[in-house]
Amino acid sequence: MHKFRIHVETDGEGSSWWCEDGLGFVAVASTLPELKSLISEWVEDEGIGEFDLLMPSVQAEAAGL
């Protein structure tokens, strides 16, 4: 299964969502739904079947790490 690592960076002006994978794909968006849309388009164009979205930084922040 193909995996995308999703990250969020927050500053005083808002948040920026970005992702990366093992094939060199990188995308940046202002919202998570927009980022998911970019990922879906790329997955379809590349003919990738199943994929998973991993959110390590979001999970760590929610856990207070």
mmCIF file of N, CA and C in Angstrom:
data_model
loop_
_atom_site.group_PDB
_atom_site.id
_atom_site.type_symbol
_atom_site.label_atom_id
_atom_site.label_comp_id
_atom_site.label_asym_id
_atom_site.label_seq_id
_atom_site.Cartn_x
_atom_site.Cartn_y
_atom_site.Cartn_z
ATOM 1 N N MET A 1 0.844 -1.179 0.000
ATOM 2 C CA MET A 1 0.000 0.000 0.000
ATOM 3 C C MET A 1 0.891 1.245 0.000
ATOM 4 N N HIS A 2 0.539 2.201 -0.824
ATOM 5 C CA HIS A 2 1.287 3.455 -0.924
ATOM 6 C C HIS A 2 0.937 4.355 0.261
ATOM 7 N N LYS A 3 1.937 5.007 0.837
ATOM 8 C CA LYS A 3 1.714 5.835 2.028
ATOM 9 C C LYS A 3 2.123 7.281 1.774
ATOM 10 N N PHE A 4 1.283 8.189 2.254
ATOM 11 C CA PHE A 4 1.566 9.613 2.224
ATOM 12 C C PHE A 4 1.666 10.100 3.664
ATOM 13 N N ARG A 5 2.725 10.825 3.983
ATOM 14 C CA ARG A 5 2.892 11.418 5.307
ATOM 15 C C ARG A 5 2.385 12.863 5.237
ATOM 16 N N ILE A 6 1.402 13.168 6.069
ATOM 17 C CA ILE A 6 0.789 14.499 6.077
ATOM 18 C C ILE A 6 1.288 15.279 7.285
ATOM 19 N N HIS A 7 1.620 16.534 7.048
ATOM 20 C CA HIS A 7 2.138 17.412 8.098
ATOM 21 C C HIS A 7 1.342 18.712 8.091
ATOM 22 N N VAL A 8 1.281 19.362 9.233
ATOM 23 C CA VAL A 8 0.647 20.670 9.323
ATOM 24 C C VAL A 8 1.601 21.604 10.049
ATOM 25 N N GLU A 9 1.716 22.805 9.521
ATOM 26 C CA GLU A 9 2.527 23.845 10.162
ATOM 27 C C GLU A 9 1.607 25.015 10.454
ATOM 28 N N THR A 10 1.638 25.477 11.695
ATOM 29 C CA THR A 10 0.775 26.568 12.110
ATOM 30 C C THR A 10 1.637 27.736 12.577
ATOM 31 N N ASP A 11 1.273 28.907 12.093
ATOM 32 C CA ASP A 11 1.942 30.119 12.571
ATOM 33 C C ASP A 11 0.864 31.122 12.971
ATOM 34 N N GLY A 12 1.229 32.331 13.235
ATOM 35 C CA GLY A 12 0.273 33.337 13.681
ATOM 36 C C GLY A 12 -0.775 33.703 12.647
ATOM 37 N N GLU A 13 -0.543 33.318 11.387
ATOM 38 C CA GLU A 13 -1.454 33.701 10.315
ATOM 39 C C GLU A 13 -2.314 32.551 9.813
ATOM 40 N N GLY A 14 -2.152 31.366 10.356
ATOM 41 C CA GLY A 14 -2.968 30.237 9.907
ATOM 42 C C GLY A 14 -2.163 28.956 9.821
ATOM 43 N N SER A 15 -2.698 28.008 9.061
ATOM 44 C CA SER A 15 -2.064 26.702 8.939
ATOM 45 C C SER A 15 -1.747 26.401 7.487
ATOM 46 N N SER A 16 -0.723 25.582 7.297
ATOM 47 C CA SER A 16 -0.339 25.109 5.983
ATOM 48 C C SER A 16 -0.201 23.598 6.062
ATOM 49 N N TRP A 17 -0.897 22.890 5.195
ATOM 50 C CA TRP A 17 -0.853 21.430 5.144
ATOM 51 C C TRP A 17 0.044 20.996 3.999
ATOM 52 N N TRP A 18 0.891 19.994 4.250
ATOM 53 C CA TRP A 18 1.722 19.468 3.170
ATOM 54 C C TRP A 18 1.911 17.974 3.350
ATOM 55 N N CYS A 19 2.288 17.316 2.269
ATOM 56 C CA CYS A 19 2.487 15.870 2.337
ATOM 57 C C CYS A 19 3.692 15.475 1.498
ATOM 58 N N GLU A 20 4.152 14.267 1.759
ATOM 59 C CA GLU A 20 5.263 13.681 1.020
ATOM 60 C C GLU A 20 5.054 12.175 0.969
ATOM 61 N N ASP A 21 5.698 11.560 0.014
ATOM 62 C CA ASP A 21 5.652 10.105 -0.078
ATOM 63 C C ASP A 21 7.047 9.596 -0.438
ATOM 64 N N GLY A 22 7.181 8.314 -0.633
ATOM 65 C CA GLY A 22 8.476 7.721 -0.945
ATOM 66 C C GLY A 22 8.894 7.848 -2.397
ATOM 67 N N LEU A 23 8.027 8.367 -3.251
ATOM 68 C CA LEU A 23 8.330 8.490 -4.678
ATOM 69 C C LEU A 23 8.714 9.909 -5.086
ATOM 70 N N GLY A 24 8.768 10.822 -4.130
ATOM 71 C CA GLY A 24 9.137 12.198 -4.435
ATOM 72 C C GLY A 24 7.963 13.145 -4.614
ATOM 73 N N PHE A 25 6.744 12.666 -4.408
ATOM 74 C CA PHE A 25 5.575 13.539 -4.508
ATOM 75 C C PHE A 25 5.516 14.439 -3.285
ATOM 76 N N VAL A 26 5.322 15.732 -3.520
ATOM 77 C CA VAL A 26 5.149 16.708 -2.445
ATOM 78 C C VAL A 26 4.024 17.645 -2.879
ATOM 79 N N ALA A 27 3.117 17.941 -1.957
ATOM 80 C CA ALA A 27 2.026 18.874 -2.247
ATOM 81 C C ALA A 27 1.792 19.746 -1.021
ATOM 82 N N VAL A 28 1.354 20.976 -1.267
ATOM 83 C CA VAL A 28 1.073 21.931 -0.199
ATOM 84 C C VAL A 28 -0.315 22.525 -0.448
ATOM 85 N N ALA A 29 -1.081 22.696 0.624
ATOM 86 C CA ALA A 29 -2.417 23.275 0.513
ATOM 87 C C ALA A 29 -2.738 24.049 1.783
ATOM 88 N N SER A 30 -3.746 24.895 1.696
ATOM 89 C CA SER A 30 -4.126 25.694 2.862
ATOM 90 C C SER A 30 -5.104 24.957 3.769
ATOM 91 N N THR A 31 -5.747 23.894 3.250
ATOM 92 C CA THR A 31 -6.670 23.115 4.076
ATOM 93 C C THR A 31 -6.423 21.620 3.850
ATOM 94 N N LEU A 32 -6.830 20.815 4.814
ATOM 95 C CA LEU A 32 -6.680 19.367 4.679
ATOM 96 C C LEU A 32 -7.548 18.816 3.541
ATOM 97 N N PRO A 33 -8.802 19.229 3.382
ATOM 98 C CA PRO A 33 -9.583 18.729 2.247
ATOM 99 C C PRO A 33 -8.943 19.061 0.889
ATOM 100 N N GLU A 34 -8.359 20.254 0.779
ATOM 101 C CA GLU A 34 -7.681 20.634 -0.463
ATOM 102 C C GLU A 34 -6.474 19.724 -0.707
ATOM 103 N N LEU A 35 -5.720 19.423 0.343
ATOM 104 C CA LEU A 35 -4.568 18.541 0.220
ATOM 105 C C LEU A 35 -5.004 17.133 -0.192
ATOM 106 N N LYS A 36 -6.066 16.630 0.430
ATOM 107 C CA LYS A 36 -6.576 15.305 0.073
ATOM 108 C C LYS A 36 -6.999 15.258 -1.391
ATOM 109 N N SER A 37 -7.560 16.341 -1.890
ATOM 110 C CA SER A 37 -7.957 16.407 -3.294
ATOM 111 C C SER A 37 -6.735 16.326 -4.208
ATOM 112 N N LEU A 38 -5.670 17.040 -3.859
ATOM 113 C CA LEU A 38 -4.433 16.991 -4.646
ATOM 114 C C LEU A 38 -3.848 15.585 -4.663
ATOM 115 N N ILE A 39 -3.867 14.932 -3.505
ATOM 116 C CA ILE A 39 -3.356 13.566 -3.409
ATOM 117 C C ILE A 39 -4.197 12.634 -4.279
ATOM 118 N N SER A 40 -5.515 12.749 -4.192
ATOM 119 C CA SER A 40 -6.407 11.890 -4.975
ATOM 120 C C SER A 40 -6.172 12.046 -6.471
ATOM 121 N N GLU A 41 -5.995 13.277 -6.922
ATOM 122 C CA GLU A 41 -5.721 13.518 -8.343
ATOM 123 C C GLU A 41 -4.416 12.846 -8.766
ATOM 124 N N TRP A 42 -3.362 12.974 -7.960
ATOM 125 C CA TRP A 42 -2.065 12.399 -8.287
ATOM 126 C C TRP A 42 -2.149 10.877 -8.301
ATOM 127 N N VAL A 43 -2.821 10.307 -7.307
ATOM 128 C CA VAL A 43 -2.977 8.849 -7.219
ATOM 129 C C VAL A 43 -3.678 8.323 -8.471
ATOM 130 N N GLU A 44 -4.723 9.014 -8.895
ATOM 131 C CA GLU A 44 -5.450 8.595 -10.092
ATOM 132 C C GLU A 44 -4.568 8.695 -11.332
ATOM 133 N N ASP A 45 -3.842 9.811 -11.463
ATOM 134 C CA ASP A 45 -2.960 10.006 -12.622
ATOM 135 C C ASP A 45 -1.854 8.955 -12.687
ATOM 136 N N GLU A 46 -1.331 8.541 -11.535
ATOM 137 C CA GLU A 46 -0.238 7.577 -11.479
ATOM 138 C C GLU A 46 -0.709 6.122 -11.487
ATOM 139 N N GLY A 47 -2.012 5.913 -11.394
ATOM 140 C CA GLY A 47 -2.541 4.559 -11.407
ATOM 141 C C GLY A 47 -2.268 3.777 -10.129
ATOM 142 N N ILE A 48 -2.134 4.488 -9.032
ATOM 143 C CA ILE A 48 -1.895 3.841 -7.738
ATOM 144 C C ILE A 48 -3.232 3.357 -7.189
ATOM 145 N N GLY A 49 -3.260 2.114 -6.765
ATOM 146 C CA GLY A 49 -4.501 1.531 -6.251
ATOM 147 C C GLY A 49 -4.808 2.010 -4.850
ATOM 148 N N GLU A 50 -4.371 1.272 -3.873
ATOM 149 C CA GLU A 50 -4.663 1.599 -2.482
ATOM 150 C C GLU A 50 -3.596 2.523 -1.913
ATOM 151 N N PHE A 51 -4.034 3.445 -1.049
ATOM 152 C CA PHE A 51 -3.075 4.330 -0.388
ATOM 153 C C PHE A 51 -3.577 4.656 1.009
ATOM 154 N N ASP A 52 -2.639 5.090 1.828
ATOM 155 C CA ASP A 52 -2.941 5.408 3.218
ATOM 156 C C ASP A 52 -2.384 6.787 3.532
ATOM 157 N N LEU A 53 -3.106 7.545 4.344
ATOM 158 C CA LEU A 53 -2.656 8.864 4.775
ATOM 159 C C LEU A 53 -2.193 8.760 6.226
ATOM 160 N N LEU A 54 -0.925 9.049 6.443
ATOM 161 C CA LEU A 54 -0.344 9.015 7.785
ATOM 162 C C LEU A 54 -0.154 10.444 8.256
ATOM 163 N N MET A 55 -0.521 10.710 9.493
ATOM 164 C CA MET A 55 -0.422 12.068 10.029
ATOM 165 C C MET A 55 0.396 12.078 11.314
ATOM 166 N N PRO A 56 1.698 11.798 11.229
ATOM 167 C CA PRO A 56 2.501 11.708 12.450
ATOM 168 C C PRO A 56 2.583 13.005 13.240
ATOM 169 N N SER A 57 2.756 14.141 12.587
ATOM 170 C CA SER A 57 2.880 15.404 13.319
ATOM 171 C C SER A 57 1.557 15.797 13.958
ATOM 172 N N VAL A 58 0.451 15.527 13.277
ATOM 173 C CA VAL A 58 -0.869 15.843 13.824
ATOM 174 C C VAL A 58 -1.160 14.949 15.022
ATOM 175 N N GLN A 59 -0.815 13.675 14.910
ATOM 176 C CA GLN A 59 -1.039 12.743 15.999
ATOM 177 C C GLN A 59 -0.180 13.109 17.209
ATOM 178 N N ALA A 60 1.074 13.494 16.988
ATOM 179 C CA ALA A 60 1.966 13.876 18.077
ATOM 180 C C ALA A 60 1.459 15.128 18.782
ATOM 181 N N GLU A 61 0.977 16.096 17.996
ATOM 182 C CA GLU A 61 0.452 17.342 18.578
ATOM 183 C C GLU A 61 -0.771 17.047 19.433
ATOM 184 N N ALA A 62 -1.644 16.179 18.936
ATOM 185 C CA ALA A 62 -2.854 15.829 19.683
ATOM 186 C C ALA A 62 -2.519 15.085 20.975
ATOM 187 N N ALA A 63 -1.400 14.356 20.966
ATOM 188 C CA ALA A 63 -0.979 13.613 22.154
ATOM 189 C C ALA A 63 -0.174 14.485 23.111
ATOM 190 N N GLY A 64 0.086 15.734 22.707
ATOM 191 C CA GLY A 64 0.834 16.648 23.564
ATOM 192 C C GLY A 64 2.334 16.430 23.522
ATOM 193 N N LEU A 65 2.830 15.817 22.447
ATOM 194 C CA LEU A 65 4.278 15.570 22.323
ATOM 195 C C LEU A 65 4.970 16.700 21.612
#
